[in-house]
Amino acid sequence: MSILAWIMTASLAGSLLSVLAAAGIAYAARPSWIPKLVSFAVGSLLAAAFLEILPHAFGEHDHHAAPIVNETVVTHQHAPLTPELQQHEVMAHPAEEAPSASSISLTLLAGILAFFIMEKLVIWRHCHHEQCEELEPHEHSHGHSHGRAGLMIIVGDTFHNFLDGALIAAAFMTDINVGIATSLAIIAHEVPQEVGDFIVLLHSGYSKMKALFFNALSSLAALVGALLAYWSLNTVTHLQPYLLALGASSMIYVAIADLIPGLHKRPQLKDTAQQVALILAGVAFIAIPHFLFPH
């Protein structure tokens, strides 16, 4: 089987298997469990953003060899270059530098602000101008708040799946065994995150079939990312940290701006203890495969 066939098969199988496994877990939950499982979704979203996505964006998991300067400087055997000419060659063909931490942080901040603006536009689209400020106390506004969370989860998950496909392609282009191991690790990491996403969609008012459809549609972004990485790996690799930061910003914004405020409506000590326990369970669900199957 060709490298391209391996990449396409692994991208499709990995994304669809993770979605189906997550849907199976979420389908088993009774409707009365969904509000409680929102706490679990908060933990899994924040853990995925801070343990998985942002470390990759900042380059913590990169293990590239030292950059090689222009091949002419190293391998030219017939006409050795003087130090001045070597310096000229290096300046003419500089090694690509990794994005700085400040640029990634700025992208993360811009992403959070962009999702705030997106949420405002959705509110404006779904309400009358004279009623917008009065909608908050009513159940009608509560439903729209959930709907916005679902929309932003789909957008953020699409970014994440796109980058997973790019990672799978890069791994298979290195070595088939590395590609297989990377694909299995990504599936192990994706299942708990997809569970959290699926729960958020159900809590947002999506039916089970609609949540499954949008999750499956979002998962196809992995194939797009894999194919783009296969044909233009350098371009995708250069953009990858910024896309990762945008994906993380959506998860952080949804968890903090849309889901956590709803948890504060149950301030009783028993409910608070349950929420904290479920948030920690969501964190553990991401953290355990993160440490068992590092990639």
mmCIF file of C-alpha atoms in Angstrom:
data_model
loop_
_atom_site.group_PDB
_atom_site.id
_atom_site.type_symbol
_atom_site.label_atom_id
_atom_site.label_comp_id
_atom_site.label_asym_id
_atom_site.label_seq_id
_atom_site.Cartn_x
_atom_site.Cartn_y
_atom_site.Cartn_z
ATOM 1 C CA MET A 1 0.000 0.000 0.000
ATOM 2 C CA SER A 2 1.350 3.429 -0.929
ATOM 3 C CA ILE A 3 2.171 6.128 1.613
ATOM 4 C CA LEU A 4 -0.773 8.214 0.390
ATOM 5 C CA ALA A 5 -3.137 5.248 0.848
ATOM 6 C CA TRP A 6 -1.797 4.713 4.388
ATOM 7 C CA ILE A 7 -2.336 8.396 5.179
ATOM 8 C CA MET A 8 -5.904 8.465 3.840
ATOM 9 C CA THR A 9 -6.879 5.213 5.552
ATOM 10 C CA ALA A 10 -5.403 6.197 8.907
ATOM 11 C CA SER A 11 -6.930 9.696 8.788
ATOM 12 C CA LEU A 12 -10.431 8.459 7.987
ATOM 13 C CA ALA A 13 -10.306 5.440 10.296
ATOM 14 C CA GLY A 14 -8.820 7.393 13.183
ATOM 15 C CA SER A 15 -11.272 10.273 13.073
ATOM 16 C CA LEU A 16 -14.395 8.190 12.430
ATOM 17 C CA LEU A 17 -13.499 5.535 15.024
ATOM 18 C CA SER A 18 -12.956 8.189 17.685
ATOM 19 C CA VAL A 19 -16.291 9.852 16.836
ATOM 20 C CA LEU A 20 -18.187 6.537 16.904
ATOM 21 C CA ALA A 21 -16.585 5.488 20.185
ATOM 22 C CA ALA A 22 -17.383 8.861 21.757
ATOM 23 C CA ALA A 23 -20.945 8.736 20.416
ATOM 24 C CA GLY A 24 -21.399 5.249 21.878
ATOM 25 C CA ILE A 25 -20.346 6.469 25.316
ATOM 26 C CA ALA A 26 -22.496 9.585 25.098
ATOM 27 C CA TYR A 27 -25.497 7.642 23.733
ATOM 28 C CA ALA A 28 -25.395 5.395 26.811
ATOM 29 C CA ALA A 29 -25.923 8.432 29.046
ATOM 30 C CA ARG A 30 -29.511 9.019 30.146
ATOM 31 C CA PRO A 31 -31.016 12.441 29.322
ATOM 32 C CA SER A 32 -31.064 13.313 33.034
ATOM 33 C CA TRP A 33 -27.297 12.807 33.149
ATOM 34 C CA ILE A 34 -26.508 15.422 30.483
ATOM 35 C CA PRO A 35 -26.581 18.520 32.758
ATOM 36 C CA LYS A 36 -24.297 16.731 35.232
ATOM 37 C CA LEU A 37 -21.958 15.590 32.493
ATOM 38 C CA VAL A 38 -21.448 19.214 31.438
ATOM 39 C CA SER A 39 -18.974 19.390 34.332
ATOM 40 C CA PHE A 40 -17.149 16.437 32.792
ATOM 41 C CA ALA A 41 -17.087 18.263 29.455
ATOM 42 C CA VAL A 42 -15.565 21.350 31.131
ATOM 43 C CA GLY A 43 -12.709 19.247 32.505
ATOM 44 C CA SER A 44 -12.056 17.421 29.243
ATOM 45 C CA LEU A 45 -12.136 20.624 27.155
ATOM 46 C CA LEU A 46 -9.733 22.511 29.428
ATOM 47 C CA ALA A 47 -7.423 19.501 29.761
ATOM 48 C CA ALA A 48 -7.361 18.968 25.986
ATOM 49 C CA ALA A 49 -6.516 22.646 25.470
ATOM 50 C CA PHE A 50 -3.825 22.937 28.158
ATOM 51 C CA LEU A 51 -2.324 19.426 28.128
ATOM 52 C CA GLU A 52 -2.580 18.496 24.459
ATOM 53 C CA ILE A 53 -3.089 21.367 22.066
ATOM 54 C CA LEU A 54 -1.169 24.290 23.556
ATOM 55 C CA PRO A 55 2.001 22.267 24.324
ATOM 56 C CA HIS A 56 2.054 21.261 20.646
ATOM 57 C CA ALA A 57 1.461 24.864 19.595
ATOM 58 C CA PHE A 58 4.406 26.035 21.712
ATOM 59 C CA GLY A 59 6.573 23.248 20.250
ATOM 60 C CA GLU A 60 6.985 21.255 23.462
ATOM 61 C CA HIS A 61 6.394 17.922 21.703
ATOM 62 C CA ASP A 62 8.565 18.668 18.677
ATOM 63 C CA HIS A 63 11.666 16.525 18.369
ATOM 64 C CA HIS A 64 13.163 17.809 15.153
ATOM 65 C CA ALA A 65 16.837 17.565 14.445
ATOM 66 C CA ALA A 66 18.903 20.719 14.348
ATOM 67 C CA PRO A 67 18.150 22.731 11.212
ATOM 68 C CA ILE A 68 20.449 22.071 8.268
ATOM 69 C CA VAL A 69 21.735 25.064 6.363
ATOM 70 C CA ASN A 70 21.731 25.181 2.632
ATOM 71 C CA GLU A 71 23.009 21.919 1.195
ATOM 72 C CA THR A 72 25.589 23.746 -0.934
ATOM 73 C CA VAL A 73 27.473 24.797 2.187
ATOM 74 C CA VAL A 74 27.715 21.255 3.567
ATOM 75 C CA THR A 75 28.110 18.953 0.594
ATOM 76 C CA HIS A 76 29.842 20.952 -2.112
ATOM 77 C CA GLN A 77 33.077 19.062 -2.656
ATOM 78 C CA HIS A 78 34.561 20.664 -5.746
ATOM 79 C CA ALA A 79 34.782 24.291 -4.700
ATOM 80 C CA PRO A 80 35.014 24.770 -0.926
ATOM 81 C CA LEU A 81 33.443 28.011 0.160
ATOM 82 C CA THR A 82 35.237 30.691 2.115
ATOM 83 C CA PRO A 83 33.706 31.739 5.461
ATOM 84 C CA GLU A 84 32.382 34.876 3.773
ATOM 85 C CA LEU A 85 30.609 32.868 1.057
ATOM 86 C CA GLN A 86 29.274 30.409 3.627
ATOM 87 C CA GLN A 87 27.792 33.300 5.590
ATOM 88 C CA HIS A 88 26.254 34.642 2.398
ATOM 89 C CA GLU A 89 24.656 31.251 1.639
ATOM 90 C CA VAL A 90 23.221 30.949 5.148
ATOM 91 C CA MET A 91 21.766 34.464 4.939
ATOM 92 C CA ALA A 92 20.306 33.736 1.509
ATOM 93 C CA HIS A 93 18.694 30.471 2.708
ATOM 94 C CA PRO A 94 18.049 30.857 6.428
ATOM 95 C CA ALA A 95 16.695 27.935 8.437
ATOM 96 C CA GLU A 96 12.999 28.297 9.220
ATOM 97 C CA GLU A 97 12.500 29.473 12.787
ATOM 98 C CA ALA A 98 9.788 28.167 15.067
ATOM 99 C CA PRO A 99 7.064 30.675 15.995
ATOM 100 C CA SER A 100 7.799 32.598 19.159
ATOM 101 C CA ALA A 101 5.833 32.055 22.357
ATOM 102 C CA SER A 102 4.556 35.631 22.132
ATOM 103 C CA SER A 103 3.130 35.101 18.636
ATOM 104 C CA ILE A 104 1.345 31.910 19.740
ATOM 105 C CA SER A 105 0.008 33.687 22.843
ATOM 106 C CA LEU A 106 -1.205 36.567 20.670
ATOM 107 C CA THR A 107 -2.986 34.081 18.397
ATOM 108 C CA LEU A 108 -4.618 32.469 21.435
ATOM 109 C CA LEU A 109 -5.813 35.877 22.657
ATOM 110 C CA ALA A 110 -7.059 36.820 19.183
ATOM 111 C CA GLY A 111 -8.925 33.511 18.960
ATOM 112 C CA ILE A 112 -10.721 34.088 22.274
ATOM 113 C CA LEU A 113 -11.717 37.603 21.172
ATOM 114 C CA ALA A 114 -12.837 36.239 17.783
ATOM 115 C CA PHE A 115 -15.085 33.671 19.433
ATOM 116 C CA PHE A 116 -16.531 36.401 21.655
ATOM 117 C CA ILE A 117 -17.378 38.410 18.525
ATOM 118 C CA MET A 118 -18.789 35.292 16.852
ATOM 119 C CA GLU A 119 -21.013 34.697 19.865
ATOM 120 C CA LYS A 120 -22.222 38.299 19.756
ATOM 121 C CA LEU A 121 -23.076 37.935 16.061
ATOM 122 C CA VAL A 122 -25.052 34.759 16.760
ATOM 123 C CA ILE A 123 -26.947 36.553 19.548
ATOM 124 C CA TRP A 124 -27.685 39.461 17.191
ATOM 125 C CA ARG A 125 -28.871 37.048 14.505
ATOM 126 C CA HIS A 126 -31.257 35.172 16.810
ATOM 127 C CA CYS A 127 -32.926 37.952 18.756
ATOM 128 C CA HIS A 128 -34.753 41.218 18.220
ATOM 129 C CA HIS A 129 -32.646 44.301 18.899
ATOM 130 C CA GLU A 130 -35.016 45.679 21.539
ATOM 131 C CA GLN A 131 -35.195 42.353 23.394
ATOM 132 C CA CYS A 132 -31.533 41.282 23.456
ATOM 133 C CA GLU A 133 -30.674 42.832 26.805
ATOM 134 C CA GLU A 134 -33.823 41.388 28.372
ATOM 135 C CA LEU A 135 -33.323 37.826 27.197
ATOM 136 C CA GLU A 136 -30.734 36.765 29.750
ATOM 137 C CA PRO A 137 -33.075 35.867 32.639
ATOM 138 C CA HIS A 138 -35.345 33.810 30.410
ATOM 139 C CA GLU A 139 -35.135 30.235 29.300
ATOM 140 C CA HIS A 140 -35.156 31.365 25.669
ATOM 141 C CA SER A 141 -31.737 32.960 26.133
ATOM 142 C CA HIS A 142 -30.475 29.861 27.927
ATOM 143 C CA GLY A 143 -31.223 27.782 24.856
ATOM 144 C CA HIS A 144 -29.391 30.192 22.569
ATOM 145 C CA SER A 145 -26.390 30.191 24.929
ATOM 146 C CA HIS A 146 -26.198 26.414 24.640
ATOM 147 C CA GLY A 147 -26.567 26.645 20.856
ATOM 148 C CA ARG A 148 -23.632 29.040 20.627
ATOM 149 C CA ALA A 149 -21.483 26.666 22.670
ATOM 150 C CA GLY A 150 -22.295 23.839 20.261
ATOM 151 C CA LEU A 151 -21.450 25.973 17.228
ATOM 152 C CA MET A 152 -18.063 26.990 18.618
ATOM 153 C CA ILE A 153 -17.252 23.418 19.630
ATOM 154 C CA ILE A 154 -17.834 22.321 16.024
ATOM 155 C CA VAL A 155 -15.555 25.109 14.721
ATOM 156 C CA GLY A 156 -12.793 24.338 17.214
ATOM 157 C CA ASP A 157 -13.042 20.582 16.681
ATOM 158 C CA THR A 158 -12.714 21.094 12.928
ATOM 159 C CA PHE A 159 -9.411 22.944 13.456
ATOM 160 C CA HIS A 160 -8.205 20.170 15.770
ATOM 161 C CA ASN A 161 -9.135 17.367 13.355
ATOM 162 C CA PHE A 162 -7.443 19.204 10.484
ATOM 163 C CA LEU A 163 -4.212 19.291 12.460
ATOM 164 C CA ASP A 164 -4.513 15.658 13.533
ATOM 165 C CA GLY A 165 -4.628 14.744 9.850
ATOM 166 C CA ALA A 166 -1.524 16.844 9.196
ATOM 167 C CA LEU A 167 0.301 15.073 12.049
ATOM 168 C CA ILE A 168 -0.680 11.642 10.697
ATOM 169 C CA ALA A 169 0.573 12.558 7.224
ATOM 170 C CA ALA A 170 3.878 13.851 8.581
ATOM 171 C CA ALA A 171 4.363 10.671 10.627
ATOM 172 C CA PHE A 172 3.699 8.319 7.695
ATOM 173 C CA MET A 173 6.002 10.345 5.462
ATOM 174 C CA THR A 174 8.709 9.718 8.057
ATOM 175 C CA ASP A 175 8.104 5.982 8.512
ATOM 176 C CA ILE A 176 5.094 3.652 8.264
ATOM 177 C CA ASN A 177 5.626 2.261 11.770
ATOM 178 C CA VAL A 178 5.829 5.799 13.149
ATOM 179 C CA GLY A 179 2.644 6.635 11.269
ATOM 180 C CA ILE A 180 0.760 3.663 12.722
ATOM 181 C CA ALA A 181 1.916 4.457 16.263
ATOM 182 C CA THR A 182 0.994 8.117 15.834
ATOM 183 C CA SER A 183 -2.452 7.228 14.494
ATOM 184 C CA LEU A 184 -3.161 4.933 17.462
ATOM 185 C CA ALA A 185 -1.987 7.603 19.899
ATOM 186 C CA ILE A 186 -4.204 10.221 18.257
ATOM 187 C CA ILE A 187 -7.226 7.900 18.488
ATOM 188 C CA ALA A 188 -6.480 7.290 22.180
ATOM 189 C CA HIS A 189 -6.373 11.045 22.746
ATOM 190 C CA GLU A 190 -9.349 11.873 20.534
ATOM 191 C CA VAL A 191 -11.916 9.530 22.114
ATOM 192 C CA PRO A 192 -12.138 11.323 25.488
ATOM 193 C CA GLN A 193 -12.110 14.737 23.824
ATOM 194 C CA GLU A 194 -14.874 13.701 21.412
ATOM 195 C CA VAL A 195 -16.912 12.437 24.384
ATOM 196 C CA GLY A 196 -16.733 15.916 25.895
ATOM 197 C CA ASP A 197 -17.619 17.554 22.565
ATOM 198 C CA PHE A 198 -20.558 15.196 22.041
ATOM 199 C CA ILE A 199 -21.894 15.958 25.518
ATOM 200 C CA VAL A 200 -21.654 19.697 24.854
ATOM 201 C CA LEU A 201 -23.621 19.284 21.605
ATOM 202 C CA LEU A 202 -26.332 17.286 23.378
ATOM 203 C CA HIS A 203 -26.449 19.890 26.134
ATOM 204 C CA SER A 204 -26.690 22.586 23.429
ATOM 205 C CA GLY A 205 -29.987 21.146 22.244
ATOM 206 C CA TYR A 206 -28.721 19.039 19.341
ATOM 207 C CA SER A 207 -30.445 15.698 18.845
ATOM 208 C CA LYS A 208 -28.263 12.606 19.115
ATOM 209 C CA MET A 209 -28.400 12.047 15.358
ATOM 210 C CA LYS A 210 -27.586 15.690 14.600
ATOM 211 C CA ALA A 211 -24.706 15.681 17.104
ATOM 212 C CA LEU A 212 -23.346 12.509 15.505
ATOM 213 C CA PHE A 213 -23.708 14.008 12.019
ATOM 214 C CA PHE A 214 -21.869 17.241 12.858
ATOM 215 C CA ASN A 215 -19.140 15.395 14.749
ATOM 216 C CA ALA A 216 -18.649 13.023 11.802
ATOM 217 C CA LEU A 217 -18.639 15.952 9.355
ATOM 218 C CA SER A 218 -16.073 17.766 11.481
ATOM 219 C CA SER A 219 -13.923 14.634 11.589
ATOM 220 C CA LEU A 220 -13.546 14.737 7.792
ATOM 221 C CA ALA A 221 -11.300 17.772 8.297
ATOM 222 C CA ALA A 222 -8.624 15.248 9.292
ATOM 223 C CA LEU A 223 -8.584 13.912 5.734
ATOM 224 C CA VAL A 224 -8.325 17.454 4.337
ATOM 225 C CA GLY A 225 -5.432 18.227 6.690
ATOM 226 C CA ALA A 226 -3.688 14.976 5.789
ATOM 227 C CA LEU A 227 -3.932 15.587 2.044
ATOM 228 C CA LEU A 228 -2.766 19.199 2.343
ATOM 229 C CA ALA A 229 0.136 18.084 4.524
ATOM 230 C CA TYR A 230 1.065 15.387 2.012
ATOM 231 C CA TRP A 231 1.209 17.864 -0.871
ATOM 232 C CA SER A 232 2.558 20.922 0.952
ATOM 233 C CA LEU A 233 3.985 19.739 4.264
ATOM 234 C CA ASN A 234 6.174 22.797 4.794
ATOM 235 C CA THR A 235 3.265 25.230 4.501
ATOM 236 C CA VAL A 236 1.017 23.220 6.817
ATOM 237 C CA THR A 237 3.812 22.781 9.339
ATOM 238 C CA HIS A 238 4.426 26.538 9.379
ATOM 239 C CA LEU A 239 0.736 27.276 10.003
ATOM 240 C CA GLN A 240 0.188 24.414 12.428
ATOM 241 C CA PRO A 241 1.089 26.229 15.704
ATOM 242 C CA TYR A 242 -1.284 29.084 14.894
ATOM 243 C CA LEU A 243 -4.149 26.754 13.971
ATOM 244 C CA LEU A 244 -3.523 24.800 17.166
ATOM 245 C CA ALA A 245 -3.742 28.009 19.194
ATOM 246 C CA LEU A 246 -7.049 28.875 17.517
ATOM 247 C CA GLY A 247 -8.422 25.413 18.262
ATOM 248 C CA ALA A 248 -7.388 25.751 21.908
ATOM 249 C CA SER A 249 -8.958 29.211 22.151
ATOM 250 C CA SER A 250 -12.349 27.811 21.125
ATOM 251 C CA MET A 251 -12.211 25.094 23.783
ATOM 252 C CA ILE A 252 -11.131 27.504 26.514
ATOM 253 C CA TYR A 253 -13.798 30.033 25.558
ATOM 254 C CA VAL A 254 -16.617 27.473 25.441
ATOM 255 C CA ALA A 255 -15.642 25.962 28.797
ATOM 256 C CA ILE A 256 -15.213 29.267 30.641
ATOM 257 C CA ALA A 257 -17.748 31.560 28.964
ATOM 258 C CA ASP A 258 -20.606 29.178 28.131
ATOM 259 C CA LEU A 259 -20.447 26.094 30.349
ATOM 260 C CA ILE A 260 -18.998 27.166 33.715
ATOM 261 C CA PRO A 261 -21.550 29.995 34.276
ATOM 262 C CA GLY A 262 -24.317 27.391 34.108
ATOM 263 C CA LEU A 263 -22.630 25.365 36.850
ATOM 264 C CA HIS A 264 -22.836 28.351 39.211
ATOM 265 C CA LYS A 265 -26.628 28.115 39.082
ATOM 266 C CA ARG A 266 -26.340 25.085 41.389
ATOM 267 C CA PRO A 267 -24.435 26.562 44.355
ATOM 268 C CA GLN A 268 -25.360 23.898 46.937
ATOM 269 C CA LEU A 269 -22.388 22.172 48.568
ATOM 270 C CA LYS A 270 -23.462 18.736 47.330
ATOM 271 C CA ASP A 271 -23.833 19.967 43.746
ATOM 272 C CA THR A 272 -20.513 21.835 43.926
ATOM 273 C CA ALA A 273 -18.682 18.733 45.172
ATOM 274 C CA GLN A 274 -20.247 16.700 42.357
ATOM 275 C CA GLN A 275 -19.242 19.303 39.771
ATOM 276 C CA VAL A 276 -15.644 19.441 41.012
ATOM 277 C CA ALA A 277 -15.421 15.625 40.981
ATOM 278 C CA LEU A 278 -16.748 15.457 37.411
ATOM 279 C CA ILE A 279 -14.427 18.257 36.224
ATOM 280 C CA LEU A 280 -11.468 16.335 37.677
ATOM 281 C CA ALA A 281 -12.763 13.162 36.002
ATOM 282 C CA GLY A 282 -12.832 15.000 32.677
ATOM 283 C CA VAL A 283 -9.264 16.200 33.237
ATOM 284 C CA ALA A 284 -8.151 12.658 34.134
ATOM 285 C CA PHE A 285 -9.881 11.263 31.037
ATOM 286 C CA ILE A 286 -7.584 13.411 28.891
ATOM 287 C CA ALA A 287 -4.500 13.288 31.129
ATOM 288 C CA ILE A 288 -4.273 9.489 31.492
ATOM 289 C CA PRO A 289 -3.961 8.683 27.747
ATOM 290 C CA HIS A 290 -1.820 11.816 27.379
ATOM 291 C CA PHE A 291 0.821 10.312 29.670
ATOM 292 C CA LEU A 292 0.306 6.674 28.619
ATOM 293 C CA PHE A 293 0.462 7.384 24.854
ATOM 294 C CA PRO A 294 2.606 10.481 24.409
ATOM 295 C CA HIS A 295 3.063 11.760 20.856
#
